[in-house]
Amino acid sequence: SSTGAGVMYCGYTKEEVAAAVDEAARAGKGVAVHAHGGPAIDISLETGVFSIEHGALLSPAQIEAVARTGAWVVLTMTLILHDDGLMKVDGQNPAIRERILLGREKLGETVRRMIQAGVRLAVGTDALHGRLTWEAEYLVQFGMRPLDAITCATRSGAEVCGVLDETGTLEVGKSADIIAVEGDPSAHIAVLRRVRLVMKHGERYDTLSPQ
C-alpha cells in the first residue's frame, strides 16, 4: 500500500495488499508499506503488514490500532522536519510544499501519541543518508527517553531488517559494529553526532568529524 506523492493516496486495493502479505508469509517474510496516513494505513493494518514506513499522519485511532497489531512504524522525521529534506528537493512545488507543511504541523503530536501508546518504533533516513542521529534527537524532542531513542536506531532497526541475530546489540557471536562518542548520549542525545571511533565487524576505522 502506497501513499505516493499524494500523501493520503492509496495505490493498491485491500485485496492486492492482502495477496502480497500472504505470499510474503509463505516465504517467511513480512511486508513493508510506504504510507503516511489515510486509507493506506487502514488497509495495511487490516491485512497484517509487518511495518509502515513514514507514518507521519496517523490518526489517534490508527495509532491505537498499530499498537494492538504490533506492526512496526519506521519513522523518517528528518525528511519532513529538516529543510535539507523534502523541502529542499520539492519545496518549490506549491502542492508538495503544502503537504510538507501539513506533515510538520502534525508529526510531533503523532510521534508523541505513538510513544505513549507503546507503538513499536524504529527510525530511518529515507534518502538523507548519514542523518540517523537527527532521528534520535527528534524522538527525544517528542518525549522519548534517550536510551530508548538509541534502541530505536540500533536494536529496533536491526529487528525490522531481519538481521537482529547478526547485529543491533552488543552480544557474543554478533558482529562487532560499534561507535564511540564524545560524551554521554543517555544524558544528552546530541552527542551521538560526536563520533570518535567506528568499528565494523570488529575492524577499526578512522574517526569521523562531527556532523
mmCIF file of C-alpha atoms in Angstrom:
data_model
loop_
_atom_site.group_PDB
_atom_site.id
_atom_site.type_symbol
_atom_site.label_atom_id
_atom_site.label_comp_id
_atom_site.label_asym_id
_atom_site.label_seq_id
_atom_site.Cartn_x
_atom_site.Cartn_y
_atom_site.Cartn_z
ATOM 1 C CA SER A 1 0.000 0.000 0.000
ATOM 2 C CA SER A 2 1.497 3.295 -1.019
ATOM 3 C CA THR A 3 0.589 6.879 -0.363
ATOM 4 C CA GLY A 4 2.822 8.110 -3.142
ATOM 5 C CA ALA A 5 3.363 11.838 -3.598
ATOM 6 C CA GLY A 6 -0.272 12.448 -2.727
ATOM 7 C CA VAL A 7 0.405 11.745 0.981
ATOM 8 C CA MET A 8 -3.101 10.343 1.592
ATOM 9 C CA TYR A 9 -3.484 8.418 -1.674
ATOM 10 C CA CYS A 10 -3.711 4.622 -1.572
ATOM 11 C CA GLY A 11 -2.048 2.968 -4.547
ATOM 12 C CA TYR A 12 -3.250 -0.613 -4.013
ATOM 13 C CA THR A 13 -6.527 -2.298 -3.170
ATOM 14 C CA LYS A 14 -7.036 -4.213 0.051
ATOM 15 C CA GLU A 15 -7.095 -7.453 -1.948
ATOM 16 C CA GLU A 16 -3.770 -6.659 -3.595
ATOM 17 C CA VAL A 17 -2.088 -5.871 -0.286
ATOM 18 C CA ALA A 18 -3.576 -8.993 1.310
ATOM 19 C CA ALA A 19 -2.192 -11.090 -1.547
ATOM 20 C CA ALA A 20 1.260 -9.571 -1.064
ATOM 21 C CA VAL A 21 1.155 -10.231 2.676
ATOM 22 C CA ASP A 22 0.065 -13.830 2.067
ATOM 23 C CA GLU A 23 2.780 -14.504 -0.490
ATOM 24 C CA ALA A 24 5.446 -12.916 1.717
ATOM 25 C CA ALA A 25 4.322 -15.076 4.636
ATOM 26 C CA ARG A 26 4.812 -18.184 2.502
ATOM 27 C CA ALA A 27 8.460 -17.185 2.205
ATOM 28 C CA GLY A 28 8.747 -16.335 5.886
ATOM 29 C CA LYS A 29 8.880 -12.608 5.199
ATOM 30 C CA GLY A 30 6.893 -9.539 6.175
ATOM 31 C CA VAL A 31 5.601 -6.711 4.025
ATOM 32 C CA ALA A 32 6.744 -3.116 4.483
ATOM 33 C CA VAL A 33 4.480 -0.365 3.165
ATOM 34 C CA HIS A 34 5.140 3.251 2.252
ATOM 35 C CA ALA A 35 2.308 5.135 3.936
ATOM 36 C CA HIS A 36 1.832 8.395 5.803
ATOM 37 C CA GLY A 37 -1.840 8.165 6.760
ATOM 38 C CA GLY A 38 -5.376 7.808 5.481
ATOM 39 C CA PRO A 39 -6.855 4.634 3.957
ATOM 40 C CA ALA A 40 -3.414 3.202 3.181
ATOM 41 C CA ILE A 41 -2.832 2.766 6.906
ATOM 42 C CA ASP A 42 -6.225 1.156 7.449
ATOM 43 C CA ILE A 43 -5.648 -1.340 4.644
ATOM 44 C CA SER A 44 -2.147 -2.075 5.898
ATOM 45 C CA LEU A 45 -3.339 -2.884 9.394
ATOM 46 C CA GLU A 46 -6.328 -4.913 8.235
ATOM 47 C CA THR A 47 -4.140 -7.115 6.061
ATOM 48 C CA GLY A 48 -1.345 -7.679 8.585
ATOM 49 C CA VAL A 49 1.639 -5.800 7.182
ATOM 50 C CA PHE A 50 4.894 -6.050 9.114
ATOM 51 C CA SER A 51 5.982 -2.406 9.028
ATOM 52 C CA ILE A 52 4.822 1.036 7.980
ATOM 53 C CA GLU A 53 7.480 3.329 6.572
ATOM 54 C CA HIS A 54 6.897 7.023 7.498
ATOM 55 C CA GLY A 55 3.505 7.103 9.302
ATOM 56 C CA ALA A 56 3.627 10.876 9.756
ATOM 57 C CA LEU A 57 -0.134 11.422 9.593
ATOM 58 C CA LEU A 58 -1.586 8.532 11.562
ATOM 59 C CA SER A 59 -4.827 9.402 13.313
ATOM 60 C CA PRO A 60 -5.228 8.692 17.052
ATOM 61 C CA ALA A 61 -7.446 5.689 16.208
ATOM 62 C CA GLN A 62 -4.845 4.358 13.768
ATOM 63 C CA ILE A 63 -2.105 4.755 16.373
ATOM 64 C CA GLU A 64 -4.097 2.626 18.802
ATOM 65 C CA ALA A 65 -4.674 0.061 16.046
ATOM 66 C CA VAL A 66 -0.954 -0.086 15.233
ATOM 67 C CA ALA A 67 -0.185 -0.668 18.905
ATOM 68 C CA ARG A 68 -2.727 -3.514 19.037
ATOM 69 C CA THR A 69 -1.450 -5.266 15.920
ATOM 70 C CA GLY A 70 2.220 -4.960 16.841
ATOM 71 C CA ALA A 71 3.184 -3.609 13.431
ATOM 72 C CA TRP A 72 6.364 -1.564 13.297
ATOM 73 C CA VAL A 73 6.456 2.092 12.318
ATOM 74 C CA VAL A 74 9.741 3.226 10.785
ATOM 75 C CA LEU A 75 9.809 6.993 11.210
ATOM 76 C CA THR A 76 11.610 9.318 8.803
ATOM 77 C CA MET A 77 11.135 12.598 10.629
ATOM 78 C CA THR A 78 14.159 14.437 9.266
ATOM 79 C CA LEU A 79 12.768 14.089 5.761
ATOM 80 C CA ILE A 80 9.796 16.237 6.754
ATOM 81 C CA LEU A 81 11.121 18.460 9.526
ATOM 82 C CA HIS A 82 14.549 19.472 8.250
ATOM 83 C CA ASP A 83 14.999 21.938 5.407
ATOM 84 C CA ASP A 84 17.551 19.593 3.795
ATOM 85 C CA GLY A 85 14.777 17.022 3.316
ATOM 86 C CA LEU A 86 11.704 17.201 1.114
ATOM 87 C CA MET A 87 11.554 20.967 1.401
ATOM 88 C CA LYS A 88 14.918 21.285 -0.336
ATOM 89 C CA VAL A 89 14.051 18.779 -3.056
ATOM 90 C CA ASP A 90 10.381 19.526 -3.767
ATOM 91 C CA GLY A 91 9.585 22.633 -1.742
ATOM 92 C CA GLN A 92 9.208 24.808 -4.827
ATOM 93 C CA ASN A 93 6.194 22.792 -5.904
ATOM 94 C CA PRO A 94 3.247 24.513 -4.156
ATOM 95 C CA ALA A 95 1.218 21.302 -3.798
ATOM 96 C CA ILE A 96 4.099 19.331 -2.294
ATOM 97 C CA ARG A 97 5.139 22.260 -0.111
ATOM 98 C CA GLU A 98 1.615 22.338 1.327
ATOM 99 C CA ARG A 99 1.864 18.646 2.218
ATOM 100 C CA ILE A 100 5.279 19.115 3.808
ATOM 101 C CA LEU A 101 3.919 21.913 5.988
ATOM 102 C CA LEU A 102 0.970 19.704 6.936
ATOM 103 C CA GLY A 103 3.392 16.979 7.961
ATOM 104 C CA ARG A 104 5.403 19.416 10.049
ATOM 105 C CA GLU A 105 2.258 20.573 11.790
ATOM 106 C CA LYS A 106 1.072 17.067 12.652
ATOM 107 C CA LEU A 107 4.226 14.997 13.073
ATOM 108 C CA GLY A 108 5.271 15.980 16.589
ATOM 109 C CA GLU A 109 1.911 15.177 18.149
ATOM 110 C CA THR A 110 1.660 11.973 16.106
ATOM 111 C CA VAL A 111 5.018 10.739 17.386
ATOM 112 C CA ARG A 112 4.162 11.690 20.966
ATOM 113 C CA ARG A 113 0.963 9.654 20.727
ATOM 114 C CA MET A 114 2.838 6.677 19.277
ATOM 115 C CA ILE A 115 5.382 6.765 22.094
ATOM 116 C CA GLN A 116 2.631 6.941 24.708
ATOM 117 C CA ALA A 117 0.679 4.118 23.051
ATOM 118 C CA GLY A 118 3.686 1.804 23.011
ATOM 119 C CA VAL A 119 3.916 1.515 19.216
ATOM 120 C CA ARG A 120 6.990 -0.408 18.108
ATOM 121 C CA LEU A 121 9.195 2.291 16.604
ATOM 122 C CA ALA A 122 12.353 2.253 14.553
ATOM 123 C CA VAL A 123 13.912 5.109 12.630
ATOM 124 C CA GLY A 124 15.209 5.516 9.108
ATOM 125 C CA THR A 125 16.510 8.358 6.998
ATOM 126 C CA ASP A 126 14.829 7.723 3.641
ATOM 127 C CA ALA A 127 17.303 9.422 1.259
ATOM 128 C CA LEU A 128 19.039 11.549 3.913
ATOM 129 C CA HIS A 129 21.887 9.109 4.420
ATOM 130 C CA GLY A 130 24.108 9.747 7.410
ATOM 131 C CA ARG A 131 21.457 11.624 9.376
ATOM 132 C CA LEU A 132 20.242 8.876 11.683
ATOM 133 C CA THR A 133 21.410 10.814 14.737
ATOM 134 C CA TRP A 134 18.895 13.531 13.863
ATOM 135 C CA GLU A 135 16.110 10.956 14.042
ATOM 136 C CA ALA A 136 17.161 10.019 17.572
ATOM 137 C CA GLU A 137 17.202 13.694 18.533
ATOM 138 C CA TYR A 138 13.667 14.195 17.228
ATOM 139 C CA LEU A 139 12.466 11.184 19.218
ATOM 140 C CA VAL A 140 13.836 12.734 22.409
ATOM 141 C CA GLN A 141 12.349 16.097 21.464
ATOM 142 C CA PHE A 142 8.952 14.418 21.174
ATOM 143 C CA GLY A 143 9.124 12.722 24.554
ATOM 144 C CA MET A 144 11.202 9.545 24.331
ATOM 145 C CA ARG A 145 13.992 8.764 26.775
ATOM 146 C CA PRO A 146 17.466 8.997 25.191
ATOM 147 C CA LEU A 147 18.313 5.334 25.765
ATOM 148 C CA ASP A 148 15.047 4.283 24.166
ATOM 149 C CA ALA A 149 15.784 6.535 21.189
ATOM 150 C CA ILE A 150 19.190 4.881 20.805
ATOM 151 C CA THR A 151 17.478 1.490 20.895
ATOM 152 C CA CYS A 152 15.145 2.609 18.086
ATOM 153 C CA ALA A 153 18.174 3.434 15.957
ATOM 154 C CA THR A 154 20.072 0.219 16.732
ATOM 155 C CA ARG A 155 18.302 -2.863 18.034
ATOM 156 C CA SER A 156 14.885 -1.981 16.606
ATOM 157 C CA GLY A 157 16.320 -1.162 13.195
ATOM 158 C CA ALA A 158 18.117 -4.485 13.078
ATOM 159 C CA GLU A 159 14.938 -6.326 14.069
ATOM 160 C CA VAL A 160 12.872 -4.625 11.373
ATOM 161 C CA CYS A 161 15.512 -5.515 8.777
ATOM 162 C CA GLY A 162 15.641 -9.131 9.912
ATOM 163 C CA VAL A 163 19.306 -9.048 10.963
ATOM 164 C CA LEU A 164 18.968 -8.936 14.750
ATOM 165 C CA ASP A 165 20.782 -12.251 15.004
ATOM 166 C CA GLU A 166 23.795 -10.572 13.370
ATOM 167 C CA THR A 167 23.891 -7.002 14.676
ATOM 168 C CA GLY A 168 21.942 -4.304 16.511
ATOM 169 C CA THR A 169 23.136 -5.218 20.023
ATOM 170 C CA LEU A 170 26.486 -5.993 21.621
ATOM 171 C CA GLU A 171 26.356 -9.722 22.287
ATOM 172 C CA VAL A 172 28.707 -12.664 21.949
ATOM 173 C CA GLY A 173 28.574 -14.083 18.449
ATOM 174 C CA LYS A 174 27.273 -10.932 16.785
ATOM 175 C CA SER A 175 29.156 -8.576 14.504
ATOM 176 C CA ALA A 176 31.171 -6.037 16.483
ATOM 177 C CA ASP A 177 29.544 -2.944 14.975
ATOM 178 C CA ILE A 178 30.372 -0.175 17.435
ATOM 179 C CA ILE A 179 30.724 3.573 17.653
ATOM 180 C CA ALA A 180 32.233 5.597 20.489
ATOM 181 C CA VAL A 181 31.137 9.179 21.016
ATOM 182 C CA GLU A 182 32.438 12.117 22.998
ATOM 183 C CA GLY A 183 30.033 12.463 25.903
ATOM 184 C CA ASP A 184 27.090 10.597 27.385
ATOM 185 C CA PRO A 185 24.199 10.205 24.900
ATOM 186 C CA SER A 186 21.950 8.862 27.655
ATOM 187 C CA ALA A 187 22.097 12.354 29.153
ATOM 188 C CA HIS A 188 22.481 14.462 26.000
ATOM 189 C CA ILE A 189 21.329 12.695 22.847
ATOM 190 C CA ALA A 190 23.015 15.212 20.526
ATOM 191 C CA VAL A 191 26.484 13.894 21.426
ATOM 192 C CA LEU A 192 25.741 10.996 19.071
ATOM 193 C CA ARG A 193 26.992 13.401 16.412
ATOM 194 C CA ARG A 194 30.433 13.487 18.056
ATOM 195 C CA VAL A 195 31.680 10.172 16.727
ATOM 196 C CA ARG A 196 35.278 9.426 17.670
ATOM 197 C CA LEU A 197 35.560 5.712 16.877
ATOM 198 C CA VAL A 198 33.914 3.412 14.341
ATOM 199 C CA MET A 199 34.203 -0.370 14.262
ATOM 200 C CA LYS A 200 32.573 -2.585 11.646
ATOM 201 C CA HIS A 201 32.813 -6.363 12.032
ATOM 202 C CA GLY A 202 35.417 -5.674 14.713
ATOM 203 C CA GLU A 203 37.673 -3.703 12.380
ATOM 204 C CA ARG A 204 38.571 -0.196 13.490
ATOM 205 C CA TYR A 205 38.183 2.671 11.031
ATOM 206 C CA ASP A 206 39.410 6.245 11.114
ATOM 207 C CA THR A 207 37.433 8.547 13.367
ATOM 208 C CA LEU A 208 34.851 10.822 11.783
ATOM 209 C CA SER A 209 34.244 14.530 12.055
ATOM 210 C CA PRO A 210 31.117 15.660 13.927
ATOM 211 C CA GLN A 211 28.011 16.088 11.796
#
